[in-house]
Tab-separated table of C-alpha atoms in Angstrom:
chain	number	residue	atom	x	y	z
A	21	MET	CA	0.000	0.000	0.000
A	22	PHE	CA	2.783	2.448	0.923
A	23	VAL	CA	4.657	1.769	-2.320
A	24	GLN	CA	1.524	2.398	-4.382
A	25	GLY	CA	0.832	5.593	-2.462
A	26	ARG	CA	4.416	6.785	-2.759
A	27	ASP	CA	4.496	6.223	-6.505
A	28	ALA	CA	1.128	7.932	-7.010
A	29	VAL	CA	2.080	10.988	-4.947
A	30	LEU	CA	5.504	11.424	-6.514
A	31	SER	CA	4.079	11.149	-10.038
A	32	GLY	CA	1.087	13.365	-9.283
A	33	THR	CA	-1.346	10.606	-10.288
A	34	HIS	CA	-2.889	10.251	-6.826
A	35	TYR	CA	-6.690	10.138	-6.494
A	36	ARG	CA	-8.435	13.452	-5.888
A	37	ASP	CA	-11.587	13.280	-3.800
A	38	THR	CA	-14.622	15.450	-4.482
A	39	PRO	CA	-17.601	16.342	-2.256
A	40	PRO	CA	-20.181	13.562	-1.829
A	41	VAL	CA	-22.914	13.358	-4.458
A	42	GLU	CA	-26.191	11.475	-4.625
A	43	GLY	CA	-25.447	7.814	-5.307
A	44	GLY	CA	-21.715	8.186	-4.688
A	45	ARG	CA	-19.321	7.412	-1.861
A	46	TRP	CA	-19.662	8.527	1.760
A	47	GLY	CA	-22.966	6.789	2.390
A	48	MET	CA	-24.564	5.720	5.658
A	49	SER	CA	-22.190	3.519	7.648
A	50	VAL	CA	-21.514	1.913	11.005
A	51	VAL	CA	-18.242	3.096	12.537
A	52	PHE	CA	-16.138	3.132	15.673
A	53	VAL	CA	-15.246	6.621	16.903
A	54	PRO	CA	-12.036	6.807	18.967
A	55	GLY	CA	-12.153	8.272	22.453
A	56	THR	CA	-11.071	11.821	23.216
A	57	ASP	CA	-7.413	11.121	24.002
A	58	SER	CA	-6.742	8.999	20.930
A	59	ALA	CA	-8.780	11.373	18.739
A	60	LEU	CA	-6.581	14.280	19.842
A	61	ARG	CA	-3.421	12.322	19.052
A	62	LEU	CA	-4.751	11.516	15.581
A	63	ALA	CA	-5.736	15.152	15.065
A	64	ALA	CA	-2.193	16.273	15.895
A	65	VAL	CA	-0.732	13.916	13.291
A	66	THR	CA	-3.347	15.095	10.802
A	67	ALA	CA	-2.211	18.682	11.277
A	68	GLU	CA	1.374	17.672	10.503
A	69	VAL	CA	0.296	15.909	7.315
A	70	MET	CA	-1.690	18.949	6.200
A	71	LYS	CA	1.387	21.177	6.459
A	72	LEU	CA	3.113	19.013	3.854
A	73	ALA	CA	0.093	18.214	1.693
A	74	GLY	CA	-1.015	21.829	1.514
A	75	PRO	CA	-4.392	23.567	1.850
A	76	GLY	CA	-7.585	22.236	0.354
A	77	HIS	CA	-7.168	18.568	1.216
A	78	TRP	CA	-9.635	17.026	3.664
A	79	PRO	CA	-8.315	16.678	7.252
A	80	THR	CA	-10.541	13.699	8.028
A	81	GLY	CA	-8.428	12.869	11.065
A	82	ALA	CA	-9.921	15.934	12.772
A	83	PRO	CA	-12.113	15.175	15.826
A	84	GLU	CA	-15.403	15.876	14.022
A	85	ALA	CA	-14.593	13.466	11.205
A	86	VAL	CA	-12.209	10.737	12.414
A	87	HIS	CA	-13.535	7.170	12.492
A	88	PHE	CA	-12.794	3.513	11.869
A	89	THR	CA	-15.318	2.123	9.389
A	90	VAL	CA	-16.983	-1.131	10.431
A	91	ARG	CA	-19.373	-1.413	7.504
A	92	ALA	CA	-20.814	0.819	4.800
A	93	ILE	CA	-24.585	0.430	4.439
A	94	GLU	CA	-25.438	2.247	1.223
A	95	VAL	CA	-24.384	4.933	-1.244
A	96	HIS	CA	-24.570	8.602	-0.305
A	97	ARG	CA	-28.014	10.134	0.087
A	98	ARG	CA	-28.158	13.901	0.312
A	99	ASP	CA	-31.357	13.816	2.374
A	100	VAL	CA	-32.100	11.212	5.039
A	101	PRO	CA	-35.503	12.097	6.505
A	102	VAL	CA	-36.518	11.729	10.127
A	103	GLY	CA	-38.243	8.373	10.488
A	104	ASP	CA	-36.324	6.843	7.580
A	105	ALA	CA	-37.157	3.136	7.497
A	106	LEU	CA	-33.643	1.948	6.659
A	107	VAL	CA	-32.155	4.014	9.476
A	108	GLY	CA	-34.619	2.458	11.902
A	109	ARG	CA	-33.859	-1.097	10.800
A	110	CYS	CA	-30.111	-0.532	10.843
A	111	ALA	CA	-30.243	1.069	14.292
A	112	ALA	CA	-32.159	-1.956	15.568
A	113	ALA	CA	-29.613	-4.318	14.005
A	114	LEU	CA	-26.828	-2.254	15.568
A	115	GLY	CA	-28.416	-2.607	18.992
A	116	ARG	CA	-28.817	-6.373	18.663
A	117	ALA	CA	-25.239	-6.826	17.479
A	118	ALA	CA	-23.792	-4.619	20.210
A	119	ALA	CA	-25.698	-6.565	22.862
A	120	GLU	CA	-23.760	-9.695	21.901
A	121	CYS	CA	-20.330	-8.054	21.827
A	122	ARG	CA	-17.803	-6.421	24.107
A	123	PRO	CA	-15.734	-3.227	23.857
A	124	ALA	CA	-12.897	-3.191	21.343
A	125	ARG	CA	-9.336	-1.993	21.848
A	126	PHE	CA	-6.856	-1.025	19.163
A	127	ARG	CA	-3.141	-0.384	19.126
A	128	LEU	CA	-2.540	2.632	16.904
A	129	SER	CA	0.808	2.036	15.277
A	130	GLY	CA	2.212	3.706	12.209
A	131	VAL	CA	0.930	5.799	9.353
A	132	THR	CA	0.951	4.845	5.709
A	133	LEU	CA	0.482	6.468	2.349
A	134	THR	CA	-2.126	5.352	-0.170
A	135	PRO	CA	-3.009	6.625	-3.643
A	136	SER	CA	-5.847	8.605	-2.051
A	137	GLY	CA	-4.472	9.862	1.247
A	138	VAL	CA	-2.678	9.185	4.518
A	139	MET	CA	-3.926	6.571	6.973
A	140	ALA	CA	-3.280	5.733	10.618
A	141	CYS	CA	-3.049	1.967	11.085
A	142	ALA	CA	-5.024	0.239	13.855
A	143	PHE	CA	-4.413	-3.270	15.180
A	144	PRO	CA	-7.074	-4.967	17.339
A	145	HIS	CA	-5.913	-6.376	20.682
A	146	ASP	CA	-8.265	-9.335	20.321
A	147	ASP	CA	-11.208	-10.517	18.233
A	148	ALA	CA	-13.764	-8.065	19.672
A	149	ALA	CA	-13.713	-5.630	16.724
A	150	ASP	CA	-13.876	-8.316	14.052
A	151	GLY	CA	-16.467	-10.202	16.073
A	152	PHE	CA	-18.719	-7.153	16.182
A	153	ALA	CA	-18.312	-6.598	12.439
A	154	ASP	CA	-19.337	-10.194	11.754
A	155	ARG	CA	-22.280	-10.036	14.147
A	156	LEU	CA	-23.468	-6.762	12.634
A	157	GLY	CA	-23.506	-8.375	9.193
A	158	GLU	CA	-25.683	-11.183	10.519
A	159	GLU	CA	-28.125	-8.822	12.213
A	160	LEU	CA	-28.419	-6.547	9.169
A	161	GLY	CA	-29.579	-9.429	6.998
A	162	SER	CA	-30.669	-8.192	3.585
A	163	ASP	CA	-30.013	-4.577	4.645
A	164	GLY	CA	-26.310	-5.446	4.618
A	165	TRP	CA	-26.297	-6.097	0.872
A	166	PHE	CA	-23.975	-3.187	0.030
A	167	GLU	CA	-20.891	-4.884	1.484
A	168	ASP	CA	-22.209	-8.430	1.565
A	169	SER	CA	-19.364	-9.747	-0.589
A	170	TYR	CA	-16.689	-7.417	0.812
A	171	HIS	CA	-14.541	-8.370	3.787
A	172	ARG	CA	-12.552	-5.661	5.561
A	173	ASP	CA	-9.246	-7.210	6.595
A	174	ILE	CA	-7.523	-4.094	7.964
A	175	TRP	CA	-8.528	-1.378	10.419
A	176	TYR	CA	-7.527	2.220	9.846
A	177	ALA	CA	-8.526	5.857	10.093
A	178	THR	CA	-7.882	8.042	7.064
A	179	LEU	CA	-6.266	11.214	8.367
A	180	VAL	CA	-6.119	13.148	5.109
A	181	HIS	CA	-7.983	12.627	1.834
A	182	PHE	CA	-6.262	14.211	-1.137
A	183	THR	CA	-8.391	16.615	-3.167
A	184	GLY	CA	-5.785	18.231	-5.414
A	185	GLU	CA	-2.068	18.725	-5.890
A	186	VAL	CA	0.232	17.760	-3.027
A	187	ARG	CA	2.359	20.782	-2.181
A	188	ASN	CA	5.480	18.946	-0.998
A	189	ARG	CA	5.427	15.524	-2.633
A	190	GLN	CA	8.865	14.311	-1.622
A	191	GLY	CA	8.537	15.846	1.813
A	192	LEU	CA	5.264	14.014	2.464
A	193	VAL	CA	6.644	10.689	1.230
A	194	ASP	CA	9.725	11.034	3.431
A	195	TRP	CA	7.663	12.135	6.442
A	196	VAL	CA	5.395	9.087	6.190
A	197	ALA	CA	8.329	6.732	5.550
A	198	ARG	CA	9.911	7.811	8.841
A	199	ARG	CA	6.664	7.171	10.728
A	200	ARG	CA	5.661	3.733	9.489
A	201	ASP	CA	6.014	2.467	13.091
A	202	LEU	CA	4.942	5.617	14.929
A	203	ASN	CA	3.448	4.784	18.333
A	204	LEU	CA	0.098	6.551	18.606
A	205	GLY	CA	-1.008	4.763	21.757
A	206	GLU	CA	-4.224	2.844	22.192
A	207	ALA	CA	-7.845	3.495	21.307
A	208	ALA	CA	-10.613	2.022	23.437
A	209	VAL	CA	-14.047	1.829	21.815
A	210	ASP	CA	-17.108	1.055	23.924
A	211	ARG	CA	-19.833	1.944	21.465
A	212	ALA	CA	-20.608	1.753	17.756
A	213	GLU	CA	-22.263	4.534	15.799
A	214	LEU	CA	-24.633	4.572	12.832
A	215	LEU	CA	-24.040	7.736	10.839
A	216	ARG	CA	-24.101	9.552	7.562
A	217	PHE	CA	-21.622	12.080	6.213
A	218	ARG	CA	-22.275	15.729	5.420
A	219	HIS	CA	-19.890	18.045	3.613
A	220	ASN	CA	-19.595	21.137	5.797
A	221	GLY	CA	-17.951	23.285	3.142
A	222	ARG	CA	-14.505	22.116	4.187
A	223	GLN	CA	-14.728	18.311	4.356
A	224	PRO	CA	-17.124	15.446	5.114
A	225	VAL	CA	-17.994	15.243	8.818
A	226	ARG	CA	-19.923	12.716	10.880
A	227	VAL	CA	-23.658	13.147	11.440
A	228	GLY	CA	-24.897	10.665	14.020
A	229	LEU	CA	-28.053	8.683	13.318
A	230	GLY	CA	-27.860	6.221	16.200
A	231	HIS	CA	-25.497	4.413	18.533
A	232	ALA	CA	-25.303	1.430	20.847
A	233	ARG	CA	-22.965	0.442	23.660
A	234	LEU	CA	-20.772	-2.614	23.245
A	235	ASP	CA	-21.556	-4.089	26.636
A	236	GLY	CA	-22.900	-7.579	26.016
A	237	VAL	CA	-26.073	-6.597	27.853
A	238	SER	CA	-28.096	-3.770	26.362
A	239	VAL	CA	-30.168	-4.086	23.205
A	240	ALA	CA	-31.028	-0.393	23.124
A	241	ALA	CA	-29.933	1.630	20.127
A	242	PHE	CA	-30.354	5.366	20.560
A	243	VAL	CA	-31.593	7.006	17.381
A	244	SER	CA	-30.827	10.655	16.770
A	245	ASP	CA	-33.215	13.069	15.068
A	246	ARG	CA	-30.258	14.864	13.451
A	247	ARG	CA	-30.196	14.541	9.682
């Protein structure tokens, strides 16, 4: 992945993201959101990347955007109305899955370069994160069709999405290369969130639709009226 990202950045052929559009990427998803301490550490690294990448790119490692994707549910919808049937079913599935699972812990170690941005790598301490992802797929049933044949085999948070030219190509490549094993501490996750993404004029940010605690007990999923 790093080699592909390095070559793309140095040649200027890296992917350039654009704001979400109807039917495109950045659709409703279930994610883990890191706690405050780990989110601040990721935000600090994001700020360093942005200095090298230059203005205009998306700092998706910022606190209002950072996340680890568990599963994408659908393509982007510009409007998700209050009382949306799919949101309700997915929130219920989220609650059932969370009730059977326990909190997840990740070791945040290293950053890498991809053809579309810079990622922070996350390594689960045990099988809790993968177990929740599998259980969620079961509980979603037919509503999980969007990623039914796709298996996520790595965990990561994208800190910066490229949207245009990289200001300091060689500098960014060298910076990432020196931080492939950067210790970013641990991230403890005790709840999962159902959300959509909204472009706030600067970048896509999280808009919560519902959440459930990973406690092996509760089946409640709290549904937000924010859309």
